[in-house]
Amino acid sequence: MRLITSAAAALAVALTVVRAADPSPTIGHTATLIDKTVFIQGGSSALNTAQNKAFSLILGTNGTLDNSTLIDHTDFSKFSARDYAGSVSTNGLMINCGSMDQAPSSGVFSCDVFNVMKYNSTPMATVPTSAVSRGGLASTVADDVAYFLGGSGPNDQGFSNKTNVLVLGTMAQLKWRVDADMLTPTRYHTANYISGVGVVVLGGQIQGGNVLSMNNAVILNAGNWSTRPIVGDPCPARFGHTAVLSEADGLLYVHGGKISTTTAPLNDIYSLDTKASTWAWKKLIVPTAEPRAFHASVLLNDGNLLHIFGMFTRLLPLSRLSLSSLSLLSLAQNPEKPLFFFN
């Protein structure tokens, strides 16, 4: 057991790691906030192999990082090894689908269903038999359905434009259907459901290594795809970024990612007011945040944006958490301080 404290007095927190071994550097993992716990699963190791790692970050009072506890329950939970998967939650279940560790010809799409009360995982019995194995997909929940979009197989194989839709409910009620194909086969993009708008896809990488512009949002609504221009501050094309929606005010926060396979991760943060009639990027002009790509981000109950693991340089993955205080961002103060160091 090891106690790790914040480097920033203004954001002072304590984290207890339960297990002798610290988290190994990880990219391409998933993170889902359910009530006051962030569930972290899978990812790719420094050796580029899929992992079955499972952690729970149990938040403290009022769902904040104060006195949080990080638990490694890999052996108990029995997740399948997955990397660059999609993750959604419903009715006390976390559902992880897809992986980059199999070629498209090796099998069909597969999912694990994790019971957050029992802390155990079982393979989903019903999967879309027409969907090939793939990772690098994006996922989001819209009312009573979850969307899993795009992705590819390993080594640039089989870029996908498929939209697989999971009708949510209890374990026995889960069932699949398909929706309209994406306009372009894409991987390493983001997807967010925005009420009154639809499923909004941003960025990503396409066949040949090209990267999609952030000047247009690609939107699925009522079975049809369309594009919507985004103006404002220049936001570089990117992939491997995160996009987190604040439902209270409609602001979408984009952080990090890469502009090419040969460049270091980005350290910028942009906001997009999705309730405005004209969508416009706003670059948050603050001291630079920590660069990350292929990480995970969740919005905590206190309005802070938590970034989990990911790629820090071109080759170095992280086993580190850090916090972007959105309240500080609005005051143009330092948005991010690294909180917990494991490596």
mmCIF file of C-alpha atoms in Angstrom:
data_model
loop_
_atom_site.group_PDB
_atom_site.id
_atom_site.type_symbol
_atom_site.label_atom_id
_atom_site.label_comp_id
_atom_site.label_asym_id
_atom_site.label_seq_id
_atom_site.Cartn_x
_atom_site.Cartn_y
_atom_site.Cartn_z
ATOM 1 C CA MET A 1 0.000 0.000 0.000
ATOM 2 C CA ARG A 2 1.332 3.430 -0.910
ATOM 3 C CA LEU A 3 0.051 6.922 -0.183
ATOM 4 C CA ILE A 4 0.454 9.502 -2.944
ATOM 5 C CA THR A 5 -0.263 13.161 -2.393
ATOM 6 C CA SER A 6 -0.913 16.085 -4.698
ATOM 7 C CA ALA A 7 1.853 18.338 -5.919
ATOM 8 C CA ALA A 8 -0.557 21.270 -5.823
ATOM 9 C CA ALA A 9 -1.664 22.558 -2.437
ATOM 10 C CA ALA A 10 -4.745 24.186 -3.964
ATOM 11 C CA LEU A 11 -5.868 20.783 -5.227
ATOM 12 C CA ALA A 12 -4.572 18.749 -2.298
ATOM 13 C CA VAL A 13 -5.843 15.197 -2.295
ATOM 14 C CA ALA A 14 -4.655 11.815 -1.116
ATOM 15 C CA LEU A 15 -4.814 8.531 -2.990
ATOM 16 C CA THR A 16 -4.325 5.072 -1.562
ATOM 17 C CA VAL A 17 -3.207 2.346 -3.914
ATOM 18 C CA VAL A 18 -4.332 -1.068 -2.693
ATOM 19 C CA ARG A 19 -1.868 -3.692 -4.001
ATOM 20 C CA ALA A 20 1.860 -3.916 -3.858
ATOM 21 C CA ALA A 21 2.282 -3.369 -7.606
ATOM 22 C CA ASP A 22 1.645 0.117 -8.958
ATOM 23 C CA PRO A 23 -0.376 0.583 -12.173
ATOM 24 C CA SER A 24 1.725 -0.107 -15.243
ATOM 25 C CA PRO A 25 1.869 2.505 -18.030
ATOM 26 C CA THR A 26 -1.245 2.172 -20.163
ATOM 27 C CA ILE A 27 -2.737 3.657 -23.336
ATOM 28 C CA GLY A 28 -5.984 2.897 -25.127
ATOM 29 C CA HIS A 29 -7.890 1.990 -21.940
ATOM 30 C CA THR A 30 -11.460 2.900 -20.982
ATOM 31 C CA ALA A 31 -12.753 4.869 -18.001
ATOM 32 C CA THR A 32 -16.379 5.175 -16.942
ATOM 33 C CA LEU A 33 -17.815 7.198 -14.054
ATOM 34 C CA ILE A 34 -20.692 5.428 -12.288
ATOM 35 C CA ASP A 35 -22.034 7.251 -9.244
ATOM 36 C CA LYS A 36 -18.877 8.002 -7.217
ATOM 37 C CA THR A 37 -16.503 5.470 -8.763
ATOM 38 C CA VAL A 38 -14.359 5.674 -11.896
ATOM 39 C CA PHE A 39 -13.940 2.207 -13.415
ATOM 40 C CA ILE A 40 -10.768 1.822 -15.516
ATOM 41 C CA GLN A 41 -10.268 -1.228 -17.716
ATOM 42 C CA GLY A 42 -7.870 -2.685 -20.248
ATOM 43 C CA GLY A 43 -5.482 -0.776 -22.438
ATOM 44 C CA SER A 44 -2.253 -1.472 -24.249
ATOM 45 C CA SER A 45 1.014 -2.022 -22.403
ATOM 46 C CA ALA A 46 4.380 -0.528 -23.231
ATOM 47 C CA LEU A 47 4.967 -3.719 -25.265
ATOM 48 C CA ASN A 48 1.849 -2.980 -27.366
ATOM 49 C CA THR A 49 -0.173 -5.918 -26.041
ATOM 50 C CA ALA A 50 -3.758 -5.812 -24.795
ATOM 51 C CA GLN A 51 -4.250 -6.071 -21.019
ATOM 52 C CA ASN A 52 -7.065 -7.232 -18.769
ATOM 53 C CA LYS A 53 -6.212 -4.740 -16.028
ATOM 54 C CA ALA A 54 -9.116 -3.450 -13.938
ATOM 55 C CA PHE A 55 -8.975 -0.550 -11.468
ATOM 56 C CA SER A 56 -11.590 1.347 -9.511
ATOM 57 C CA LEU A 57 -10.956 4.897 -8.369
ATOM 58 C CA ILE A 58 -13.384 5.263 -5.473
ATOM 59 C CA LEU A 59 -13.995 8.975 -5.090
ATOM 60 C CA GLY A 60 -14.285 10.744 -1.770
ATOM 61 C CA THR A 61 -16.823 13.112 -0.300
ATOM 62 C CA ASN A 62 -19.339 14.467 -2.824
ATOM 63 C CA GLY A 63 -17.646 12.604 -5.655
ATOM 64 C CA THR A 64 -14.380 14.536 -5.498
ATOM 65 C CA LEU A 65 -10.775 13.313 -5.453
ATOM 66 C CA ASP A 66 -10.369 14.152 -1.772
ATOM 67 C CA ASN A 67 -9.383 10.954 0.064
ATOM 68 C CA SER A 68 -9.929 8.839 -3.041
ATOM 69 C CA THR A 69 -8.850 5.200 -3.141
ATOM 70 C CA LEU A 70 -7.499 3.370 -6.189
ATOM 71 C CA ILE A 71 -8.085 -0.390 -6.116
ATOM 72 C CA ASP A 72 -6.604 -2.984 -8.474
ATOM 73 C CA HIS A 73 -9.184 -5.764 -8.867
ATOM 74 C CA THR A 74 -7.794 -7.365 -12.026
ATOM 75 C CA ASP A 75 -7.622 -10.908 -10.651
ATOM 76 C CA PHE A 76 -11.099 -10.746 -9.178
ATOM 77 C CA SER A 77 -12.949 -9.135 -12.080
ATOM 78 C CA LYS A 78 -11.717 -11.430 -14.865
ATOM 79 C CA PHE A 79 -12.015 -8.978 -17.743
ATOM 80 C CA SER A 80 -10.998 -10.036 -21.222
ATOM 81 C CA ALA A 81 -7.781 -8.427 -22.439
ATOM 82 C CA ARG A 82 -8.828 -5.379 -24.484
ATOM 83 C CA ASP A 83 -7.227 -2.239 -25.868
ATOM 84 C CA TYR A 84 -8.721 0.744 -27.686
ATOM 85 C CA ALA A 85 -12.205 -0.526 -26.796
ATOM 86 C CA GLY A 86 -15.482 1.343 -26.422
ATOM 87 C CA SER A 87 -17.149 1.617 -23.011
ATOM 88 C CA VAL A 88 -20.655 2.591 -21.853
ATOM 89 C CA SER A 89 -22.667 2.166 -18.648
ATOM 90 C CA THR A 90 -26.310 1.386 -17.869
ATOM 91 C CA ASN A 91 -28.310 0.037 -14.937
ATOM 92 C CA GLY A 92 -25.258 -0.754 -12.803
ATOM 93 C CA LEU A 93 -23.459 -2.427 -15.723
ATOM 94 C CA MET A 94 -20.315 -1.294 -17.546
ATOM 95 C CA ILE A 95 -20.070 -2.683 -21.085
ATOM 96 C CA ASN A 96 -16.706 -2.806 -22.888
ATOM 97 C CA CYS A 97 -16.725 -3.771 -26.563
ATOM 98 C CA GLY A 98 -14.074 -4.310 -29.221
ATOM 99 C CA SER A 99 -10.293 -4.533 -29.119
ATOM 100 C CA MET A 100 -7.314 -3.826 -31.342
ATOM 101 C CA ASP A 101 -5.644 -7.122 -30.431
ATOM 102 C CA GLN A 102 -7.302 -9.245 -33.118
ATOM 103 C CA ALA A 103 -7.327 -9.059 -36.895
ATOM 104 C CA PRO A 104 -10.794 -8.552 -38.428
ATOM 105 C CA SER A 105 -10.692 -12.038 -39.928
ATOM 106 C CA SER A 106 -10.077 -13.717 -36.565
ATOM 107 C CA GLY A 107 -13.517 -13.323 -35.075
ATOM 108 C CA VAL A 108 -16.591 -11.251 -34.506
ATOM 109 C CA PHE A 109 -17.150 -8.255 -32.284
ATOM 110 C CA SER A 110 -17.112 -9.166 -28.579
ATOM 111 C CA CYS A 111 -18.057 -7.456 -25.328
ATOM 112 C CA ASP A 112 -17.619 -7.858 -21.564
ATOM 113 C CA VAL A 113 -20.375 -6.902 -19.122
ATOM 114 C CA PHE A 114 -19.107 -5.760 -15.713
ATOM 115 C CA ASN A 115 -21.449 -5.715 -12.720
ATOM 116 C CA VAL A 116 -20.418 -2.732 -10.591
ATOM 117 C CA MET A 117 -22.050 -4.183 -7.467
ATOM 118 C CA LYS A 118 -20.407 -7.604 -7.681
ATOM 119 C CA TYR A 119 -17.148 -6.399 -9.287
ATOM 120 C CA ASN A 120 -17.131 -9.286 -11.745
ATOM 121 C CA SER A 121 -17.187 -9.488 -15.509
ATOM 122 C CA THR A 122 -18.797 -11.946 -17.920
ATOM 123 C CA PRO A 123 -18.686 -12.164 -21.720
ATOM 124 C CA MET A 124 -21.818 -10.817 -23.394
ATOM 125 C CA ALA A 125 -23.782 -13.764 -24.743
ATOM 126 C CA THR A 126 -25.401 -11.820 -27.583
ATOM 127 C CA VAL A 127 -23.087 -9.938 -29.954
ATOM 128 C CA PRO A 128 -23.651 -8.513 -33.438
ATOM 129 C CA THR A 129 -22.546 -11.465 -35.572
ATOM 130 C CA SER A 130 -22.126 -9.293 -38.656
ATOM 131 C CA ALA A 131 -19.567 -7.033 -36.970
ATOM 132 C CA VAL A 132 -15.873 -7.882 -37.183
ATOM 133 C CA SER A 133 -13.390 -7.521 -34.335
ATOM 134 C CA ARG A 134 -12.028 -3.996 -34.168
ATOM 135 C CA GLY A 135 -10.557 -1.426 -31.810
ATOM 136 C CA GLY A 136 -10.051 2.330 -31.915
ATOM 137 C CA LEU A 137 -13.813 2.772 -31.985
ATOM 138 C CA ALA A 138 -15.826 5.515 -30.299
ATOM 139 C CA SER A 139 -18.832 4.973 -28.051
ATOM 140 C CA THR A 140 -21.581 7.011 -26.425
ATOM 141 C CA VAL A 141 -24.977 6.562 -24.770
ATOM 142 C CA ALA A 142 -28.145 8.211 -26.084
ATOM 143 C CA ASP A 143 -31.181 7.685 -23.871
ATOM 144 C CA ASP A 144 -31.813 3.919 -23.979
ATOM 145 C CA VAL A 145 -29.225 2.917 -26.604
ATOM 146 C CA ALA A 146 -25.433 2.860 -26.902
ATOM 147 C CA TYR A 147 -23.507 3.538 -30.097
ATOM 148 C CA PHE A 148 -20.209 1.880 -31.089
ATOM 149 C CA LEU A 149 -18.778 3.593 -34.158
ATOM 150 C CA GLY A 150 -15.902 2.971 -36.560
ATOM 151 C CA GLY A 151 -12.535 1.500 -35.551
ATOM 152 C CA SER A 152 -10.025 -0.770 -37.269
ATOM 153 C CA GLY A 153 -8.048 -3.954 -36.893
ATOM 154 C CA PRO A 154 -4.319 -4.014 -36.004
ATOM 155 C CA ASN A 155 -1.605 -2.870 -38.405
ATOM 156 C CA ASP A 156 -3.972 -0.499 -40.234
ATOM 157 C CA GLN A 157 -6.227 -3.355 -41.331
ATOM 158 C CA GLY A 158 -9.936 -3.079 -41.926
ATOM 159 C CA PHE A 159 -10.863 0.542 -41.203
ATOM 160 C CA SER A 160 -14.568 0.487 -40.371
ATOM 161 C CA ASN A 161 -17.492 2.840 -40.945
ATOM 162 C CA LYS A 162 -19.986 0.618 -39.130
ATOM 163 C CA THR A 163 -22.441 1.862 -36.518
ATOM 164 C CA ASN A 164 -23.448 -0.892 -34.101
ATOM 165 C CA VAL A 165 -26.228 0.042 -31.695
ATOM 166 C CA LEU A 166 -26.883 -1.728 -28.397
ATOM 167 C CA VAL A 167 -30.390 -1.394 -26.965
ATOM 168 C CA LEU A 168 -29.816 -1.042 -23.230
ATOM 169 C CA GLY A 169 -31.566 -2.538 -20.243
ATOM 170 C CA THR A 170 -30.885 -5.336 -17.813
ATOM 171 C CA MET A 171 -28.456 -8.109 -18.735
ATOM 172 C CA ALA A 172 -31.328 -10.125 -20.205
ATOM 173 C CA GLN A 173 -32.683 -7.180 -22.206
ATOM 174 C CA LEU A 174 -29.509 -6.239 -24.095
ATOM 175 C CA LYS A 175 -29.885 -6.596 -27.854
ATOM 176 C CA TRP A 176 -28.183 -5.253 -30.991
ATOM 177 C CA ARG A 177 -29.199 -3.464 -34.168
ATOM 178 C CA VAL A 178 -27.390 -1.476 -36.842
ATOM 179 C CA ASP A 179 -27.675 2.143 -37.900
ATOM 180 C CA ALA A 180 -26.443 4.089 -40.919
ATOM 181 C CA ASP A 181 -22.779 3.680 -41.836
ATOM 182 C CA MET A 182 -20.450 6.559 -40.992
ATOM 183 C CA LEU A 183 -19.513 8.884 -43.853
ATOM 184 C CA THR A 184 -15.839 7.844 -43.638
ATOM 185 C CA PRO A 185 -14.193 4.756 -42.078
ATOM 186 C CA THR A 186 -12.481 6.228 -39.013
ATOM 187 C CA ARG A 187 -10.632 5.223 -35.865
ATOM 188 C CA TYR A 188 -9.332 7.018 -32.750
ATOM 189 C CA HIS A 189 -12.195 9.571 -32.935
ATOM 190 C CA THR A 190 -14.634 10.659 -30.230
ATOM 191 C CA ALA A 191 -18.418 10.383 -30.025
ATOM 192 C CA ASN A 192 -20.768 12.282 -27.714
ATOM 193 C CA TYR A 193 -24.543 12.223 -27.659
ATOM 194 C CA ILE A 194 -25.929 15.748 -27.376
ATOM 195 C CA SER A 195 -29.641 16.090 -26.723
ATOM 196 C CA GLY A 196 -31.461 17.789 -29.573
ATOM 197 C CA VAL A 197 -28.458 17.393 -31.873
ATOM 198 C CA GLY A 198 -27.568 13.696 -32.112
ATOM 199 C CA VAL A 199 -24.365 11.669 -31.915
ATOM 200 C CA VAL A 200 -21.474 14.069 -32.563
ATOM 201 C CA VAL A 201 -18.215 12.610 -33.925
ATOM 202 C CA LEU A 202 -15.018 14.677 -33.864
ATOM 203 C CA GLY A 203 -11.601 14.074 -35.423
ATOM 204 C CA GLY A 204 -9.992 10.698 -35.918
ATOM 205 C CA GLN A 205 -7.615 8.936 -38.271
ATOM 206 C CA ILE A 206 -8.548 7.438 -41.643
ATOM 207 C CA GLN A 207 -6.910 4.937 -43.988
ATOM 208 C CA GLY A 208 -3.433 6.012 -45.054
ATOM 209 C CA GLY A 209 -2.716 7.889 -41.840
ATOM 210 C CA ASN A 210 -4.592 11.080 -42.725
ATOM 211 C CA VAL A 211 -6.286 12.908 -39.863
ATOM 212 C CA LEU A 212 -9.775 14.406 -39.990
ATOM 213 C CA SER A 213 -10.341 18.112 -39.492
ATOM 214 C CA MET A 214 -11.835 19.494 -36.301
ATOM 215 C CA ASN A 215 -13.519 22.247 -38.353
ATOM 216 C CA ASN A 216 -16.520 20.011 -38.972
ATOM 217 C CA ALA A 217 -18.578 17.847 -36.647
ATOM 218 C CA VAL A 218 -20.053 14.703 -38.172
ATOM 219 C CA ILE A 219 -23.517 14.077 -36.725
ATOM 220 C CA LEU A 220 -25.845 11.069 -36.706
ATOM 221 C CA ASN A 221 -29.482 11.998 -36.133
ATOM 222 C CA ALA A 222 -32.591 9.919 -36.902
ATOM 223 C CA GLY A 223 -30.621 7.469 -39.009
ATOM 224 C CA ASN A 224 -28.895 10.093 -41.175
ATOM 225 C CA TRP A 225 -25.361 11.461 -41.159
ATOM 226 C CA SER A 226 -24.573 15.125 -41.799
ATOM 227 C CA THR A 227 -21.781 17.603 -41.134
ATOM 228 C CA ARG A 228 -21.868 20.835 -39.153
ATOM 229 C CA PRO A 229 -19.161 23.503 -39.469
ATOM 230 C CA ILE A 230 -17.228 24.675 -36.425
ATOM 231 C CA VAL A 231 -15.602 28.116 -36.549
ATOM 232 C CA GLY A 232 -13.781 30.084 -33.863
ATOM 233 C CA ASP A 233 -10.228 29.542 -32.656
ATOM 234 C CA PRO A 234 -8.179 27.228 -34.919
ATOM 235 C CA CYS A 235 -8.316 23.683 -33.529
ATOM 236 C CA PRO A 236 -5.757 21.373 -35.165
ATOM 237 C CA ALA A 237 -6.898 18.101 -36.706
ATOM 238 C CA ARG A 238 -6.271 15.261 -34.260
ATOM 239 C CA PHE A 239 -6.839 11.686 -33.210
ATOM 240 C CA GLY A 240 -6.472 9.869 -29.890
ATOM 241 C CA HIS A 241 -8.011 12.839 -28.035
ATOM 242 C CA THR A 242 -10.841 12.942 -25.493
ATOM 243 C CA ALA A 243 -14.124 14.857 -25.643
ATOM 244 C CA VAL A 244 -16.195 15.207 -22.471
ATOM 245 C CA LEU A 245 -19.624 16.834 -22.337
ATOM 246 C CA SER A 246 -20.890 18.894 -19.422
ATOM 247 C CA GLU A 247 -24.620 18.264 -19.687
ATOM 248 C CA ALA A 248 -25.426 21.070 -17.274
ATOM 249 C CA ASP A 249 -24.257 23.826 -19.636
ATOM 250 C CA GLY A 250 -23.740 22.011 -22.949
ATOM 251 C CA LEU A 251 -20.012 22.681 -23.055
ATOM 252 C CA LEU A 252 -17.877 20.024 -24.736
ATOM 253 C CA TYR A 253 -14.220 19.894 -23.638
ATOM 254 C CA VAL A 254 -11.581 18.449 -25.984
ATOM 255 C CA HIS A 255 -8.136 17.622 -24.652
ATOM 256 C CA GLY A 256 -4.928 16.300 -26.176
ATOM 257 C CA GLY A 257 -4.474 13.747 -28.920
ATOM 258 C CA LYS A 258 -1.971 13.698 -31.788
ATOM 259 C CA ILE A 259 -1.820 15.404 -35.165
ATOM 260 C CA SER A 260 0.258 12.620 -36.745
ATOM 261 C CA THR A 261 1.829 9.299 -35.844
ATOM 262 C CA THR A 262 5.276 10.915 -35.658
ATOM 263 C CA THR A 263 4.481 13.866 -33.403
ATOM 264 C CA ALA A 264 4.233 14.164 -29.636
ATOM 265 C CA PRO A 265 0.822 14.391 -27.958
ATOM 266 C CA LEU A 266 -0.905 17.762 -27.768
ATOM 267 C CA ASN A 267 -1.407 19.668 -24.514
ATOM 268 C CA ASP A 268 -4.252 21.994 -25.526
ATOM 269 C CA ILE A 269 -7.807 22.242 -24.203
ATOM 270 C CA TYR A 270 -10.733 23.580 -26.257
ATOM 271 C CA SER A 271 -14.358 24.128 -25.359
ATOM 272 C CA LEU A 272 -17.382 24.052 -27.675
ATOM 273 C CA ASP A 273 -20.742 25.521 -26.707
ATOM 274 C CA THR A 274 -23.138 22.988 -28.204
ATOM 275 C CA LYS A 275 -26.177 25.082 -27.209
ATOM 276 C CA ALA A 276 -25.095 28.019 -29.366
ATOM 277 C CA SER A 277 -26.660 28.559 -32.788
ATOM 278 C CA THR A 278 -23.178 28.807 -34.318
ATOM 279 C CA TRP A 279 -20.635 26.315 -33.100
ATOM 280 C CA ALA A 280 -17.213 27.819 -32.416
ATOM 281 C CA TRP A 281 -14.075 26.449 -30.792
ATOM 282 C CA LYS A 282 -12.708 28.419 -27.859
ATOM 283 C CA LYS A 283 -9.105 27.714 -26.973
ATOM 284 C CA LEU A 284 -8.661 28.058 -23.251
ATOM 285 C CA ILE A 285 -5.805 30.532 -22.949
ATOM 286 C CA VAL A 286 -4.115 29.343 -19.795
ATOM 287 C CA PRO A 287 -0.699 27.972 -18.809
ATOM 288 C CA THR A 288 -0.148 24.762 -20.736
ATOM 289 C CA ALA A 289 -1.783 21.567 -19.601
ATOM 290 C CA GLU A 290 -0.045 18.199 -19.583
ATOM 291 C CA PRO A 291 0.225 16.558 -23.044
ATOM 292 C CA ARG A 292 -1.662 13.274 -23.438
ATOM 293 C CA ALA A 293 -2.971 11.000 -26.166
ATOM 294 C CA PHE A 294 -4.923 7.719 -26.105
ATOM 295 C CA HIS A 295 -5.897 8.586 -22.540
ATOM 296 C CA ALA A 296 -9.300 8.704 -20.873
ATOM 297 C CA SER A 297 -11.046 11.711 -19.347
ATOM 298 C CA VAL A 298 -14.098 11.930 -17.100
ATOM 299 C CA LEU A 299 -15.953 14.921 -15.670
ATOM 300 C CA LEU A 300 -16.202 14.634 -11.898
ATOM 301 C CA ASN A 301 -19.140 15.791 -9.819
ATOM 302 C CA ASP A 302 -17.256 18.875 -8.639
ATOM 303 C CA GLY A 303 -16.699 20.106 -12.197
ATOM 304 C CA ASN A 304 -13.080 18.987 -12.480
ATOM 305 C CA LEU A 305 -11.878 17.075 -15.516
ATOM 306 C CA LEU A 306 -9.828 13.998 -14.592
ATOM 307 C CA HIS A 307 -7.307 12.653 -17.123
ATOM 308 C CA ILE A 308 -6.271 9.018 -16.698
ATOM 309 C CA PHE A 309 -3.007 7.470 -17.938
ATOM 310 C CA GLY A 310 -2.292 7.716 -21.720
ATOM 311 C CA MET A 311 0.700 8.627 -23.886
ATOM 312 C CA PHE A 312 2.933 11.441 -22.640
ATOM 313 C CA THR A 313 5.603 11.517 -25.365
ATOM 314 C CA ARG A 314 5.878 9.805 -28.754
ATOM 315 C CA LEU A 315 6.910 6.563 -27.056
ATOM 316 C CA LEU A 316 6.321 6.908 -23.304
ATOM 317 C CA PRO A 317 2.978 5.781 -21.844
ATOM 318 C CA LEU A 318 1.827 7.073 -18.465
ATOM 319 C CA SER A 319 0.666 5.502 -15.223
ATOM 320 C CA ARG A 320 -0.386 8.881 -13.905
ATOM 321 C CA LEU A 321 -3.573 10.795 -13.194
ATOM 322 C CA SER A 322 -3.954 14.552 -13.482
ATOM 323 C CA LEU A 323 -6.709 17.082 -12.981
ATOM 324 C CA SER A 324 -7.929 20.011 -15.081
ATOM 325 C CA SER A 325 -9.879 22.352 -12.847
ATOM 326 C CA LEU A 326 -12.554 23.889 -15.064
ATOM 327 C CA SER A 327 -13.269 26.513 -12.416
ATOM 328 C CA LEU A 328 -9.639 27.570 -12.633
ATOM 329 C CA LEU A 329 -9.834 27.508 -16.419
ATOM 330 C CA SER A 330 -12.586 30.103 -16.338
ATOM 331 C CA LEU A 331 -10.310 32.297 -14.245
ATOM 332 C CA ALA A 332 -7.400 31.813 -16.681
ATOM 333 C CA GLN A 333 -5.262 30.194 -14.011
ATOM 334 C CA ASN A 334 -3.183 27.051 -14.276
ATOM 335 C CA PRO A 335 -5.659 24.406 -15.490
ATOM 336 C CA GLU A 336 -3.772 21.263 -14.707
ATOM 337 C CA LYS A 337 -1.396 19.956 -12.109
ATOM 338 C CA PRO A 338 -0.184 16.363 -12.079
ATOM 339 C CA LEU A 339 -1.700 14.771 -8.995
ATOM 340 C CA PHE A 340 -0.522 11.212 -8.735
ATOM 341 C CA PHE A 341 2.759 9.712 -9.867
ATOM 342 C CA PHE A 342 3.135 5.959 -10.157
ATOM 343 C CA ASN A 343 6.124 5.639 -12.473
#
